[in-house]
Short mmCIF file of C-alpha atoms in Angstrom, two decimals:
data_model
loop_
_atom_site.label_atom_id
_atom_site.label_comp_id
_atom_site.label_asym_id
_atom_site.label_seq_id
_atom_site.Cartn_x
_atom_site.Cartn_y
_atom_site.Cartn_z
CA UNK Q 1 -14.23 -19.35 -68.22
CA UNK Q 2 -14.13 -16.17 -70.22
CA UNK Q 3 -17.59 -14.91 -71.08
CA UNK Q 4 -16.61 -13.11 -74.27
CA UNK Q 5 -15.99 -14.07 -77.89
CA UNK Q 6 -13.48 -12.17 -80.00
CA UNK Q 7 -11.94 -12.78 -83.42
CA UNK Q 8 -8.51 -14.36 -83.19
CA UNK Q 9 -6.84 -11.73 -85.34
CA UNK Q 10 -7.46 -8.55 -87.30
CA UNK Q 11 -5.46 -6.26 -89.54
CA UNK Q 12 -5.68 -2.51 -89.86
CA UNK Q 13 -3.88 0.06 -91.99
CA UNK Q 14 -1.90 2.72 -90.19
CA UNK Q 15 -3.89 5.91 -89.78
CA UNK Q 16 -7.24 4.20 -90.22
CA UNK Q 17 -9.73 3.41 -87.51
CA UNK Q 18 -9.47 -0.01 -85.91
CA UNK Q 19 -12.81 -1.49 -84.85
CA UNK Q 20 -12.49 -4.50 -82.58
CA UNK Q 21 -15.69 -6.45 -81.92
CA UNK Q 22 -16.63 -8.45 -78.86
CA UNK Q 23 -19.64 -10.62 -78.11
CA UNK Q 24 -20.83 -11.04 -74.54
CA UNK Q 25 -24.34 -12.38 -74.98
CA UNK Q 26 -24.62 -13.73 -71.42
CA UNK Q 27 -23.61 -10.49 -69.70
CA UNK Q 28 -25.42 -9.75 -66.44
CA UNK Q 29 -26.78 -6.46 -65.21
CA UNK Q 30 -23.94 -5.96 -62.74
CA UNK Q 31 -21.15 -6.71 -65.20
CA UNK Q 32 -19.06 -4.06 -66.85
CA UNK Q 33 -17.21 -4.44 -70.14
CA UNK Q 34 -13.47 -3.81 -69.84
CA UNK Q 35 -10.85 -3.62 -72.54
CA UNK Q 36 -7.16 -4.22 -72.01
CA UNK Q 37 -4.33 -4.62 -74.46
CA UNK Q 38 -1.01 -6.38 -74.19
CA UNK Q 39 1.97 -5.39 -76.24
CA UNK Q 40 4.58 -8.09 -76.66
CA UNK Q 41 6.60 -8.77 -73.48
CA UNK Q 42 4.64 -6.24 -71.43
CA UNK Q 43 1.83 -6.55 -68.92
CA UNK Q 44 -1.79 -5.87 -69.87
CA UNK Q 45 -2.62 -2.18 -70.18
CA UNK Q 46 -6.02 -0.85 -69.19
CA UNK Q 47 -7.81 0.95 -72.04
CA UNK Q 48 -11.42 1.68 -71.16
CA UNK Q 49 -14.53 0.26 -69.52
CA UNK Q 50 -18.27 0.84 -69.57
CA UNK Q 51 -21.61 -0.41 -68.35
CA UNK Q 52 -24.19 0.57 -70.93
CA UNK Q 53 -23.36 4.02 -72.20
CA UNK Q 54 -20.76 4.68 -74.84
CA UNK Q 55 -17.46 5.81 -73.39
CA UNK Q 56 -14.51 7.74 -74.79
CA UNK Q 57 -11.11 8.57 -73.41
CA UNK Q 58 -7.77 9.64 -74.80
CA UNK Q 59 -6.99 6.12 -75.97
CA UNK Q 60 -10.20 4.79 -77.48
CA UNK Q 61 -13.96 4.75 -77.69
CA UNK Q 62 -16.21 1.96 -76.46
CA UNK Q 63 -19.56 1.38 -78.13
CA UNK Q 64 -21.94 -0.96 -76.30
CA UNK Q 65 -25.12 -2.12 -78.02
CA UNK Q 66 -28.43 -1.29 -76.42
CA UNK Q 67 -29.03 -4.91 -75.39
CA UNK Q 68 -25.45 -5.01 -74.02
CA UNK Q 69 -24.77 -8.30 -75.79
CA UNK Q 70 -21.88 -6.95 -77.80
CA UNK Q 71 -19.45 -4.06 -77.92
CA UNK Q 72 -16.85 -2.50 -80.19
CA UNK Q 73 -13.57 -0.91 -79.23
CA UNK Q 74 -12.55 1.84 -81.62
CA UNK Q 75 -9.02 3.14 -82.01
CA UNK Q 76 -9.68 6.20 -84.16
CA UNK Q 77 -6.28 6.53 -85.85
CA UNK Q 78 -4.28 3.34 -85.45
CA UNK Q 79 -0.51 3.54 -85.33
CA UNK Q 80 2.13 0.83 -85.54
CA UNK Q 81 2.46 1.03 -81.74
CA UNK Q 82 -1.14 -0.13 -81.39
CA UNK Q 83 -0.15 -3.60 -82.60
CA UNK Q 84 -1.06 -5.78 -79.62
CA UNK Q 85 -3.43 -8.43 -78.28
CA UNK Q 86 -6.70 -6.78 -77.24
CA UNK Q 87 -8.76 -8.41 -74.52
CA UNK Q 88 -12.47 -7.82 -73.98
CA UNK Q 89 -13.51 -8.82 -70.46
CA UNK Q 90 -16.77 -8.74 -68.55
CA UNK Q 91 -16.29 -8.11 -64.86
CA UNK Q 92 -18.69 -8.21 -61.95
CA UNK Q 93 -18.64 -4.95 -60.06
CA UNK Q 94 -20.45 -4.09 -56.89
CA UNK Q 95 -20.15 -3.38 -53.21
CA UNK Q 96 -20.02 -6.99 -52.10
CA UNK Q 97 -17.05 -9.06 -51.06
CA UNK Q 98 -16.11 -10.58 -54.42
CA UNK Q 99 -12.59 -10.07 -55.61
CA UNK Q 100 -13.79 -8.64 -58.91
CA UNK Q 101 -10.95 -10.32 -60.69
CA UNK Q 102 -10.48 -10.10 -64.43
CA UNK Q 103 -10.92 -13.32 -66.39
CA UNK Q 104 -9.01 -13.14 -69.65
CA UNK Q 105 -9.72 -15.03 -72.85
CA UNK Q 106 -7.27 -15.26 -75.72
CA UNK Q 107 -8.10 -11.85 -77.14
CA UNK Q 108 -7.68 -10.43 -80.63
CA UNK Q 109 -4.26 -9.90 -82.14
CA UNK Q 110 -4.49 -6.56 -83.92
CA UNK Q 111 -1.74 -5.97 -86.43
CA UNK Q 112 -1.39 -2.42 -87.71
CA UNK Q 113 0.30 -2.38 -91.09
CA UNK Q 114 2.25 0.53 -92.60
CA UNK Z 1 2.11 7.33 -60.15
CA UNK Z 2 5.11 5.11 -60.74
CA UNK Z 3 3.03 2.11 -61.74
CA UNK Z 4 3.28 -1.51 -60.62
CA UNK Z 5 6.87 -2.70 -60.38
CA UNK Z 6 8.00 -6.32 -60.58
CA UNK Z 7 11.40 -7.77 -59.90
CA UNK Z 8 13.21 -9.51 -61.47
CA UNK Z 9 12.05 -9.14 -65.07
CA UNK Z 10 13.60 -12.45 -66.02
CA UNK Z 11 14.57 -15.51 -64.01
CA UNK Z 12 16.19 -18.69 -65.25
CA UNK Z 13 16.38 -21.53 -62.77
CA UNK Z 14 17.01 -25.23 -62.73
CA UNK Z 15 14.26 -27.70 -62.00
CA UNK Z 16 13.94 -28.31 -58.29
CA UNK Z 17 15.19 -24.91 -57.20
CA UNK Z 18 13.11 -22.36 -55.30
CA UNK Z 19 12.41 -18.92 -56.73
CA UNK Z 20 10.86 -15.76 -55.30
CA UNK Z 21 9.38 -12.81 -57.15
CA UNK Z 22 8.53 -9.40 -55.78
CA UNK Z 23 5.74 -7.00 -56.67
CA UNK Z 24 5.45 -3.37 -55.58
CA UNK Z 25 1.93 -2.08 -56.26
CA UNK Z 26 0.85 1.49 -56.88
CA UNK Z 27 1.35 3.10 -53.48
CA UNK Z 28 -2.20 3.73 -52.32
CA UNK Z 29 -3.67 0.54 -53.79
CA UNK Z 30 -5.01 -1.88 -51.23
CA UNK Z 31 -5.74 -4.82 -53.55
CA UNK Z 32 -2.99 -6.86 -55.13
CA UNK Z 33 -3.43 -9.71 -57.63
CA UNK Z 34 -1.10 -12.36 -59.02
CA UNK Z 35 -1.65 -13.85 -62.48
CA UNK Z 36 0.23 -16.36 -64.60
CA UNK Z 37 0.46 -16.29 -68.38
CA UNK Z 38 1.76 -19.00 -70.65
CA UNK Z 39 2.60 -18.57 -74.30
CA UNK Z 40 -0.40 -17.85 -76.48
CA UNK Z 41 -2.84 -17.68 -73.58
CA UNK Z 42 -4.41 -14.84 -71.67
CA UNK Z 43 -3.38 -14.24 -68.06
CA UNK Z 44 -4.88 -16.64 -65.49
CA UNK Z 45 -5.79 -15.56 -61.97
CA UNK Z 46 -3.73 -17.09 -59.15
CA UNK Z 47 -4.53 -15.21 -55.96
CA UNK Z 48 -5.35 -11.81 -54.51
CA UNK Z 49 -4.86 -9.79 -51.33
CA UNK Z 50 -6.81 -7.02 -49.74
CA UNK Z 51 -4.27 -5.22 -47.59
CA UNK Z 52 -2.31 -8.04 -45.92
CA UNK Z 53 -5.08 -10.64 -46.07
CA UNK Z 54 -4.98 -13.28 -48.78
CA UNK Z 55 -8.64 -13.65 -49.65
CA UNK Z 56 -8.74 -16.09 -52.54
CA UNK Z 57 -6.50 -18.67 -54.15
CA UNK Z 58 -7.09 -20.31 -57.50
CA UNK Z 59 -6.90 -24.06 -57.95
CA UNK Z 60 -3.91 -23.27 -60.18
CA UNK Z 61 -1.98 -22.31 -57.04
CA UNK Z 62 -0.54 -25.65 -55.99
CA UNK Z 63 1.03 -26.34 -52.60
CA UNK Z 64 4.42 -25.43 -54.03
CA UNK Z 65 3.28 -21.84 -54.49
CA UNK Z 66 2.99 -19.36 -51.66
CA UNK Z 67 2.25 -15.66 -51.73
CA UNK Z 68 2.58 -13.11 -48.98
CA UNK Z 69 1.88 -9.46 -48.45
CA UNK Z 70 3.13 -8.96 -44.89
CA UNK Z 71 2.53 -5.25 -44.38
CA UNK Z 72 -0.11 -4.67 -46.98
CA UNK Z 73 2.35 -3.05 -49.34
CA UNK Z 74 4.69 -5.17 -51.49
CA UNK Z 75 4.04 -8.84 -52.14
CA UNK Z 76 6.19 -11.88 -52.84
CA UNK Z 77 5.36 -15.03 -54.76
CA UNK Z 78 7.52 -18.06 -54.02
CA UNK Z 79 7.63 -21.27 -56.00
CA UNK Z 80 9.28 -24.22 -54.32
CA UNK Z 81 10.78 -27.19 -56.16
CA UNK Z 82 10.20 -25.62 -59.54
CA UNK Z 83 9.06 -27.77 -62.45
CA UNK Z 84 9.35 -27.14 -66.17
CA UNK Z 85 5.60 -26.59 -66.27
CA UNK Z 86 6.07 -23.54 -64.04
CA UNK Z 87 7.75 -21.70 -66.91
CA UNK Z 88 5.52 -18.70 -67.59
CA UNK Z 89 5.15 -14.97 -67.16
CA UNK Z 90 4.05 -14.06 -63.64
CA UNK Z 91 2.08 -10.84 -63.56
CA UNK Z 92 1.13 -8.65 -60.64
CA UNK Z 93 -1.70 -6.12 -60.63
CA UNK Z 94 -3.10 -3.69 -58.11
CA UNK Z 95 -6.27 -1.68 -57.63
CA UNK Z 96 -7.93 0.63 -55.15
CA UNK Z 97 -11.06 -0.83 -53.60
CA UNK Z 98 -13.47 0.64 -53.01
CA UNK Z 99 -12.98 3.88 -54.78
CA UNK Z 100 -15.61 6.45 -55.61
CA UNK Z 101 -16.99 3.75 -57.84
CA UNK Z 102 -16.45 0.06 -57.30
CA UNK Z 103 -15.23 -0.47 -60.82
CA UNK Z 104 -11.67 0.83 -60.53
CA UNK Z 105 -9.51 -1.02 -63.05
CA UNK Z 106 -6.58 -3.29 -62.28
CA UNK Z 107 -3.19 -1.92 -63.21
CA UNK Z 108 -0.58 -4.49 -64.22
CA UNK Z 109 3.17 -4.62 -63.99
CA UNK Z 110 5.34 -5.93 -66.83
CA UNK Z 111 5.77 -9.30 -65.19
CA UNK Z 112 8.55 -11.69 -64.31
CA UNK Z 113 9.36 -14.24 -66.98
CA UNK Z 114 10.38 -17.54 -65.41
CA UNK Z 115 12.22 -20.21 -67.36
CA UNK Z 116 12.77 -23.56 -65.67
CA UNK Z 117 15.43 -25.69 -67.33
#
């Protein structure tokens, strides 16, 4: 089962920041937080991941609370092309033999409006 | 980096027929995953390979499903005696394990949409 809780849907105005929340209150010390998005009829697209520090790349920023029980994905200037389902996933990572698969929930449908 | 490629993009078949899908991962990636996604749901894990070895299969992968990765490069997923409940998007992903860090992300293809009539 997915270990995260996300709102079913959110709206955002074009050009504004989109802040997508995620709760992962049972996260373990060896679990990273990953974000993917899926635009209609395409495969999931990797956005960003982090362990405990805030992360930023060319697509987004990831803010993880100090207790690691929740995080927020920030799209700084949302465009119409950012309309997609956004998945927050916790994933075990380490040097052992696990397959480190991604377990998806239902995600948040972000609709960016003109 | 040409990305993960899946073929065909769409497949319509009649119930009872066999179908086969192909996935070409990113060239240096040694791990390959298959997922299935039905309407309104997130992708569900089916199976994964490290090189040519199939290391885990989900309970979702019934006996009618078989996956292979014979030379550790491309992979095929075959469904025998298709049923209407098999209608879904079949997604392939690949990753490099281990990399400098063990947290390299999975990269997905755009899937094969199967419709069983």
